Amino acid sequence: MALLGGIEAGGTKFVCAVGTGPDDLQAEIRIPTTMPQETISQVIDFFQQQIKQTGDLAAIGIGAFGPVDVCENSPKFGWFLNTPKPGWQQVDFVGTIKRELNIPVGFDTDVNAAALGEYQWGNGIGLGSLIYLTVGTGIGGGGVMGGRPIHGLLHPEMGHILIPHDLSVDPFVGACPFHQDCLEGLASGFAMEKRWQQKAASLPADHPAWALEAHYLATGLINFILTLSPERIILGGGVMEQPQLFPLIRSQVRERLNAYLEVPQIMADIDNYIVPPKLGSKAGIMGAFVLAQQTIKQNFGV
């Protein structure tokens, strides 16, 4: 099998890897996300060293935090756009990697990449569609339909949908610098920390924070179910490591849909409809490998 490179470009760290899939990860490194020149230089150094040791890579796939330009015909394809990450606005990421390594590059958002990883090797095997929502410091979402990531004018920004906010129940104004009380502004790990004045991981399982968190996340999922009709929903990210959240979210989704969608996945088997990622923390980097595979097929027809 062709040797692939993968980059999961996150706001805190970049994960870079070489291999062919979940059972063949030959090298991996984590690089802190500092400023673009420093971080990208370390990424390039890693792959140059790997090429010397193992031979040429057939392609590199990249899943990146956003917003980014994922439109292949755009002059800014592969650029970071007006991201809130300081110093990373208007950075030509893919172009730099291509110039320095002279390797075909596949590119998408980090959450679309994670969705692709789960679609090929995880909890999406055999399905035609899924969405992947990561709930961590921020909230991001991606999806796969018919084996391809969802794109439109740009890419899904599921974390920034607007949802009902009852200020009499939750007087917290929200934490999103753009929309204040969008889904990310109310339910991200950062929002939870701001609301409760402590990190989400330190809140006890019976704290009222978790019922409120489940309410907001279930509201978002109901909107995605009704608009995209995915065959499975995968929830990842640090906040979702709380075991009490999944039952709360599943219960609220089913209760608030009120039997409107009489499908067995929701009515009788919701535990297998709203699930954690089978690949765990490897979903993103495995999705980067899928992007590399798709690039090889697109460029070379194999």
PDB file of N, CA, C and O in Angstrom, residues 35-89:
ATOM      1  N   MET A  35       3.294  30.118  16.299  1.00  0.00           N
ATOM      2  CA  MET A  35       3.061  31.001  15.162  1.00  0.00           C
ATOM      3  C   MET A  35       3.280  30.231  13.863  1.00  0.00           C
ATOM      4  O   MET A  35       4.014  29.221  13.849  1.00  0.00           O
ATOM      5  N   PRO A  36       2.656  30.642  12.763  1.00  0.00           N
ATOM      6  CA  PRO A  36       2.680  29.849  11.535  1.00  0.00           C
ATOM      7  C   PRO A  36       4.068  29.450  11.051  1.00  0.00           C
ATOM      8  O   PRO A  36       4.298  28.275  10.741  1.00  0.00           O
ATOM      9  N   GLN A  37       4.999  30.384  10.972  1.00  0.00           N
ATOM     10  CA  GLN A  37       6.315  30.057  10.421  1.00  0.00           C
ATOM     11  C   GLN A  37       7.008  28.990  11.253  1.00  0.00           C
ATOM     12  O   GLN A  37       7.569  28.024  10.720  1.00  0.00           O
ATOM     13  N   GLU A  38       6.955  29.123  12.570  1.00  0.00           N
ATOM     14  CA  GLU A  38       7.616  28.160  13.454  1.00  0.00           C
ATOM     15  C   GLU A  38       6.949  26.791  13.371  1.00  0.00           C
ATOM     16  O   GLU A  38       7.624  25.758  13.220  1.00  0.00           O
ATOM     17  N   THR A  39       5.628  26.771  13.459  1.00  0.00           N
ATOM     18  CA  THR A  39       4.911  25.493  13.468  1.00  0.00           C
ATOM     19  C   THR A  39       5.038  24.774  12.135  1.00  0.00           C
ATOM     20  O   THR A  39       5.350  23.570  12.085  1.00  0.00           O
ATOM     21  N   ILE A  40       4.798  25.482  11.041  1.00  0.00           N
ATOM     22  CA  ILE A  40       4.836  24.840   9.721  1.00  0.00           C
ATOM     23  C   ILE A  40       6.248  24.378   9.385  1.00  0.00           C
ATOM     24  O   ILE A  40       6.437  23.325   8.759  1.00  0.00           O
ATOM     25  N   SER A  41       7.255  25.110   9.825  1.00  0.00           N
ATOM     26  CA  SER A  41       8.643  24.682   9.594  1.00  0.00           C
ATOM     27  C   SER A  41       8.923  23.347  10.274  1.00  0.00           C
ATOM     28  O   SER A  41       9.590  22.473   9.709  1.00  0.00           O
ATOM     29  N   GLN A  42       8.408  23.166  11.486  1.00  0.00           N
ATOM     30  CA  GLN A  42       8.599  21.894  12.192  1.00  0.00           C
ATOM     31  C   GLN A  42       7.848  20.761  11.503  1.00  0.00           C
ATOM     32  O   GLN A  42       8.330  19.622  11.458  1.00  0.00           O
ATOM     33  N   VAL A  43       6.670  21.067  10.962  1.00  0.00           N
ATOM     34  CA  VAL A  43       5.910  20.066  10.208  1.00  0.00           C
ATOM     35  C   VAL A  43       6.714  19.609   8.993  1.00  0.00           C
ATOM     36  O   VAL A  43       6.867  18.406   8.732  1.00  0.00           O
ATOM     37  N   ILE A  44       7.257  20.555   8.255  1.00  0.00           N
ATOM     38  CA  ILE A  44       8.040  20.229   7.058  1.00  0.00           C
ATOM     39  C   ILE A  44       9.286  19.425   7.427  1.00  0.00           C
ATOM     40  O   ILE A  44       9.628  18.438   6.769  1.00  0.00           O
ATOM     41  N   ASP A  45       9.946  19.814   8.509  1.00  0.00           N
ATOM     42  CA  ASP A  45      11.138  19.073   8.959  1.00  0.00           C
ATOM     43  C   ASP A  45      10.795  17.617   9.268  1.00  0.00           C
ATOM     44  O   ASP A  45      11.564  16.707   8.909  1.00  0.00           O
ATOM     45  N   PHE A  46       9.671  17.395   9.924  1.00  0.00           N
ATOM     46  CA  PHE A  46       9.263  16.029  10.262  1.00  0.00           C
ATOM     47  C   PHE A  46       9.111  15.182   8.999  1.00  0.00           C
ATOM     48  O   PHE A  46       9.646  14.064   8.920  1.00  0.00           O
ATOM     49  N   PHE A  47       8.393  15.713   8.009  1.00  0.00           N
ATOM     50  CA  PHE A  47       8.158  14.914   6.801  1.00  0.00           C
ATOM     51  C   PHE A  47       9.429  14.750   5.973  1.00  0.00           C
ATOM     52  O   PHE A  47       9.647  13.687   5.372  1.00  0.00           O
ATOM     53  N   GLN A  48      10.285  15.744   5.969  1.00  0.00           N
ATOM     54  CA  GLN A  48      11.560  15.583   5.255  1.00  0.00           C
ATOM     55  C   GLN A  48      12.397  14.475   5.872  1.00  0.00           C
ATOM     56  O   GLN A  48      13.009  13.668   5.152  1.00  0.00           O
ATOM     57  N   GLN A  49      12.410  14.405   7.189  1.00  0.00           N
ATOM     58  CA  GLN A  49      13.144  13.338   7.867  1.00  0.00           C
ATOM     59  C   GLN A  49      12.529  11.977   7.577  1.00  0.00           C
ATOM     60  O   GLN A  49      13.238  10.994   7.346  1.00  0.00           O
ATOM     61  N   GLN A  50      11.199  11.894   7.573  1.00  0.00           N
ATOM     62  CA  GLN A  50      10.533  10.625   7.301  1.00  0.00           C
ATOM     63  C   GLN A  50      10.785  10.147   5.870  1.00  0.00           C
ATOM     64  O   GLN A  50      10.972   8.955   5.628  1.00  0.00           O
ATOM     65  N   ILE A  51      10.793  11.077   4.924  1.00  0.00           N
ATOM     66  CA  ILE A  51      11.057  10.714   3.532  1.00  0.00           C
ATOM     67  C   ILE A  51      12.473  10.152   3.387  1.00  0.00           C
ATOM     68  O   ILE A  51      12.701   9.182   2.665  1.00  0.00           O
ATOM     69  N   LYS A  52      13.425  10.746   4.100  1.00  0.00           N
ATOM     70  CA  LYS A  52      14.799  10.233   4.060  1.00  0.00           C
ATOM     71  C   LYS A  52      14.877   8.821   4.618  1.00  0.00           C
ATOM     72  O   LYS A  52      15.628   7.973   4.139  1.00  0.00           O
ATOM     73  N   GLN A  53      14.086   8.536   5.651  1.00  0.00           N
ATOM     74  CA  GLN A  53      14.159   7.245   6.327  1.00  0.00           C
ATOM     75  C   GLN A  53      13.349   6.160   5.636  1.00  0.00           C
ATOM     76  O   GLN A  53      13.769   5.001   5.579  1.00  0.00           O
ATOM     77  N   THR A  54      12.170   6.518   5.104  1.00  0.00           N
ATOM     78  CA  THR A  54      11.244   5.491   4.612  1.00  0.00           C
ATOM     79  C   THR A  54      10.973   5.574   3.114  1.00  0.00           C
ATOM     80  O   THR A  54      10.335   4.672   2.565  1.00  0.00           O
ATOM     81  N   GLY A  55      11.421   6.641   2.469  1.00  0.00           N
ATOM     82  CA  GLY A  55      11.134   6.801   1.049  1.00  0.00           C
ATOM     83  C   GLY A  55      10.008   7.783   0.816  1.00  0.00           C
ATOM     84  O   GLY A  55       9.409   8.326   1.751  1.00  0.00           O
ATOM     85  N   ASP A  56       9.696   7.999  -0.454  1.00  0.00           N
ATOM     86  CA  ASP A  56       8.715   9.008  -0.830  1.00  0.00           C
ATOM     87  C   ASP A  56       7.317   8.677  -0.294  1.00  0.00           C
ATOM     88  O   ASP A  56       6.928   7.505  -0.200  1.00  0.00           O
ATOM     89  N   LEU A  57       6.581   9.724   0.010  1.00  0.00           N
ATOM     90  CA  LEU A  57       5.164   9.598   0.354  1.00  0.00           C
ATOM     91  C   LEU A  57       4.342   9.811  -0.911  1.00  0.00           C
ATOM     92  O   LEU A  57       4.665  10.667  -1.740  1.00  0.00           O
ATOM     93  N   ALA A  58       3.257   9.050  -1.033  1.00  0.00           N
ATOM     94  CA  ALA A  58       2.407   9.192  -2.222  1.00  0.00           C
ATOM     95  C   ALA A  58       1.582  10.469  -2.167  1.00  0.00           C
ATOM     96  O   ALA A  58       1.295  11.083  -3.204  1.00  0.00           O
ATOM     97  N   ALA A  59       1.201  10.891  -0.967  1.00  0.00           N
ATOM     98  CA  ALA A  59       0.406  12.117  -0.791  1.00  0.00           C
ATOM     99  C   ALA A  59       0.348  12.432   0.697  1.00  0.00           C
ATOM    100  O   ALA A  59       0.615  11.576   1.551  1.00  0.00           O
ATOM    101  N   ILE A  60      -0.033  13.666   0.992  1.00  0.00           N
ATOM    102  CA  ILE A  60      -0.269  14.094   2.369  1.00  0.00           C
ATOM    103  C   ILE A  60      -1.700  14.608   2.453  1.00  0.00           C
ATOM    104  O   ILE A  60      -2.156  15.350   1.589  1.00  0.00           O
ATOM    105  N   GLY A  61      -2.403  14.194   3.489  1.00  0.00           N
ATOM    106  CA  GLY A  61      -3.727  14.724   3.767  1.00  0.00           C
ATOM    107  C   GLY A  61      -3.683  15.633   4.976  1.00  0.00           C
ATOM    108  O   GLY A  61      -2.953  15.359   5.940  1.00  0.00           O
ATOM    109  N   ILE A  62      -4.441  16.716   4.921  1.00  0.00           N
ATOM    110  CA  ILE A  62      -4.450  17.690   6.018  1.00  0.00           C
ATOM    111  C   ILE A  62      -5.887  17.968   6.433  1.00  0.00           C
ATOM    112  O   ILE A  62      -6.735  18.308   5.604  1.00  0.00           O
ATOM    113  N   GLY A  63      -6.154  17.851   7.735  1.00  0.00           N
ATOM    114  CA  GLY A  63      -7.384  18.341   8.331  1.00  0.00           C
ATOM    115  C   GLY A  63      -7.025  19.485   9.258  1.00  0.00           C
ATOM    116  O   GLY A  63      -6.188  19.324  10.144  1.00  0.00           O
ATOM    117  N   ALA A  64      -7.639  20.651   9.053  1.00  0.00           N
ATOM    118  CA  ALA A  64      -7.194  21.855   9.767  1.00  0.00           C
ATOM    119  C   ALA A  64      -8.350  22.572  10.467  1.00  0.00           C
ATOM    120  O   ALA A  64      -9.502  22.517  10.023  1.00  0.00           O
ATOM    121  N   PHE A  65      -7.993  23.245  11.548  1.00  0.00           N
ATOM    122  CA  PHE A  65      -8.973  24.118  12.203  1.00  0.00           C
ATOM    123  C   PHE A  65      -9.356  25.236  11.236  1.00  0.00           C
ATOM    124  O   PHE A  65      -8.649  25.527  10.279  1.00  0.00           O
ATOM    125  N   GLY A  66     -10.467  25.865  11.480  1.00  0.00           N
ATOM    126  CA  GLY A  66     -10.978  26.815  10.497  1.00  0.00           C
ATOM    127  C   GLY A  66     -11.317  28.168  11.094  1.00  0.00           C
ATOM    128  O   GLY A  66     -11.016  28.432  12.254  1.00  0.00           O
ATOM    129  N   PRO A  67     -11.939  28.979  10.242  1.00  0.00           N
ATOM    130  CA  PRO A  67     -12.361  28.660   8.880  1.00  0.00           C
ATOM    131  C   PRO A  67     -11.185  28.630   7.905  1.00  0.00           C
ATOM    132  O   PRO A  67     -10.207  29.354   8.063  1.00  0.00           O
ATOM    133  N   VAL A  68     -11.323  27.738   6.907  1.00  0.00           N
ATOM    134  CA  VAL A  68     -10.312  27.576   5.870  1.00  0.00           C
ATOM    135  C   VAL A  68     -11.016  27.532   4.516  1.00  0.00           C
ATOM    136  O   VAL A  68     -12.224  27.321   4.438  1.00  0.00           O
ATOM    137  N   ASP A  69     -10.259  27.734   3.461  1.00  0.00           N
ATOM    138  CA  ASP A  69     -10.808  27.668   2.110  1.00  0.00           C
ATOM    139  C   ASP A  69     -10.622  26.250   1.580  1.00  0.00           C
ATOM    140  O   ASP A  69      -9.500  25.809   1.340  1.00  0.00           O
ATOM    141  N   VAL A  70     -11.738  25.526   1.406  1.00  0.00           N
ATOM    142  CA  VAL A  70     -11.681  24.138   0.943  1.00  0.00           C
ATOM    143  C   VAL A  70     -12.129  23.995  -0.511  1.00  0.00           C
ATOM    144  O   VAL A  70     -12.266  22.884  -1.012  1.00  0.00           O
ATOM    145  N   CYS A  71     -12.348  25.112  -1.183  1.00  0.00           N
ATOM    146  CA  CYS A  71     -12.809  25.081  -2.577  1.00  0.00           C
ATOM    147  C   CYS A  71     -11.598  24.952  -3.501  1.00  0.00           C
ATOM    148  O   CYS A  71     -10.770  25.869  -3.577  1.00  0.00           O
ATOM    149  N   GLU A  72     -11.476  23.821  -4.183  1.00  0.00           N
ATOM    150  CA  GLU A  72     -10.265  23.512  -4.943  1.00  0.00           C
ATOM    151  C   GLU A  72     -10.010  24.492  -6.082  1.00  0.00           C
ATOM    152  O   GLU A  72      -8.868  24.650  -6.515  1.00  0.00           O
ATOM    153  N   ASN A  73     -11.048  25.146  -6.589  1.00  0.00           N
ATOM    154  CA  ASN A  73     -10.869  26.101  -7.680  1.00  0.00           C
ATOM    155  C   ASN A  73     -10.593  27.519  -7.195  1.00  0.00           C
ATOM    156  O   ASN A  73     -10.420  28.431  -8.008  1.00  0.00           O
ATOM    157  N   SER A  74     -10.540  27.696  -5.894  1.00  0.00           N
ATOM    158  CA  SER A  74     -10.322  29.028  -5.333  1.00  0.00           C
ATOM    159  C   SER A  74      -8.836  29.373  -5.322  1.00  0.00           C
ATOM    160  O   SER A  74      -7.994  28.502  -5.066  1.00  0.00           O
ATOM    161  N   PRO A  75      -8.471  30.635  -5.586  1.00  0.00           N
ATOM    162  CA  PRO A  75      -7.061  31.028  -5.488  1.00  0.00           C
ATOM    163  C   PRO A  75      -6.515  30.917  -4.068  1.00  0.00           C
ATOM    164  O   PRO A  75      -5.302  30.910  -3.877  1.00  0.00           O
ATOM    165  N   LYS A  76      -7.395  30.814  -3.088  1.00  0.00           N
ATOM    166  CA  LYS A  76      -6.962  30.661  -1.698  1.00  0.00           C
ATOM    167  C   LYS A  76      -7.242  29.266  -1.145  1.00  0.00           C
ATOM    168  O   LYS A  76      -7.327  29.079   0.064  1.00  0.00           O
ATOM    169  N   PHE A  77      -7.335  28.284  -2.033  1.00  0.00           N
ATOM    170  CA  PHE A  77      -7.531  26.909  -1.569  1.00  0.00           C
ATOM    171  C   PHE A  77      -6.394  26.526  -0.618  1.00  0.00           C
ATOM    172  O   PHE A  77      -5.214  26.709  -0.918  1.00  0.00           O
ATOM    173  N   GLY A  78      -6.773  25.996   0.534  1.00  0.00           N
ATOM    174  CA  GLY A  78      -5.774  25.570   1.511  1.00  0.00           C
ATOM    175  C   GLY A  78      -5.270  26.669   2.411  1.00  0.00           C
ATOM    176  O   GLY A  78      -4.335  26.442   3.187  1.00  0.00           O
ATOM    177  N   TRP A  79      -5.895  27.841   2.360  1.00  0.00           N
ATOM    178  CA  TRP A  79      -5.497  28.939   3.245  1.00  0.00           C
ATOM    179  C   TRP A  79      -6.325  28.914   4.528  1.00  0.00           C
ATOM    180  O   TRP A  79      -7.507  28.558   4.519  1.00  0.00           O
ATOM    181  N   PHE A  80      -5.709  29.310   5.633  1.00  0.00           N
ATOM    182  CA  PHE A  80      -6.472  29.715   6.801  1.00  0.00           C
ATOM    183  C   PHE A  80      -7.068  31.090   6.491  1.00  0.00           C
ATOM    184  O   PHE A  80      -6.360  31.975   5.993  1.00  0.00           O
ATOM    185  N   LEU A  81      -8.341  31.262   6.782  1.00  0.00           N
ATOM    186  CA  LEU A  81      -9.008  32.528   6.501  1.00  0.00           C
ATOM    187  C   LEU A  81      -9.017  33.385   7.769  1.00  0.00           C
ATOM    188  O   LEU A  81      -8.004  33.458   8.439  1.00  0.00           O
ATOM    189  N   ASN A  82     -10.126  34.000   8.094  1.00  0.00           N
ATOM    190  CA  ASN A  82     -10.144  34.893   9.256  1.00  0.00           C
ATOM    191  C   ASN A  82     -10.435  34.113  10.536  1.00  0.00           C
ATOM    192  O   ASN A  82     -11.419  34.346  11.234  1.00  0.00           O
ATOM    193  N   THR A  83      -9.535  33.191  10.826  1.00  0.00           N
ATOM    194  CA  THR A  83      -9.672  32.368  12.019  1.00  0.00           C
ATOM    195  C   THR A  83      -9.438  33.213  13.273  1.00  0.00           C
ATOM    196  O   THR A  83      -8.633  34.153  13.253  1.00  0.00           O
ATOM    197  N   PRO A  84     -10.125  32.880  14.376  1.00  0.00           N
ATOM    198  CA  PRO A  84      -9.849  33.592  15.631  1.00  0.00           C
ATOM    199  C   PRO A  84      -8.501  33.244  16.248  1.00  0.00           C
ATOM    200  O   PRO A  84      -8.087  33.884  17.213  1.00  0.00           O
ATOM    201  N   LYS A  85      -7.793  32.241  15.692  1.00  0.00           N
ATOM    202  CA  LYS A  85      -6.482  31.869  16.230  1.00  0.00           C
ATOM    203  C   LYS A  85      -5.486  32.978  15.932  1.00  0.00           C
ATOM    204  O   LYS A  85      -5.179  33.272  14.766  1.00  0.00           O
ATOM    205  N   PRO A  86      -4.951  33.653  16.948  1.00  0.00           N
ATOM    206  CA  PRO A  86      -4.057  34.795  16.709  1.00  0.00           C
ATOM    207  C   PRO A  86      -2.861  34.428  15.831  1.00  0.00           C
ATOM    208  O   PRO A  86      -2.194  33.413  16.047  1.00  0.00           O
ATOM    209  N   GLY A  87      -2.600  35.264  14.832  1.00  0.00           N
ATOM    210  CA  GLY A  87      -1.443  35.104  13.958  1.00  0.00           C
ATOM    211  C   GLY A  87      -1.656  34.195  12.774  1.00  0.00           C
ATOM    212  O   GLY A  87      -0.803  34.131  11.876  1.00  0.00           O
ATOM    213  N   TRP A  88      -2.792  33.482  12.718  1.00  0.00           N
ATOM    214  CA  TRP A  88      -3.005  32.490  11.666  1.00  0.00           C
ATOM    215  C   TRP A  88      -3.958  32.972  10.568  1.00  0.00           C
ATOM    216  O   TRP A  88      -4.322  32.198   9.688  1.00  0.00           O
ATOM    217  N   GLN A  89      -4.346  34.209  10.597  1.00  0.00           N
ATOM    218  CA  GLN A  89      -5.240  34.719   9.566  1.00  0.00           C
ATOM    219  C   GLN A  89      -4.510  34.840   8.220  1.00  0.00           C
ATOM    220  O   GLN A  89      -3.369  35.308   8.170  1.00  0.00           O
TER     221      GLN A  89
END
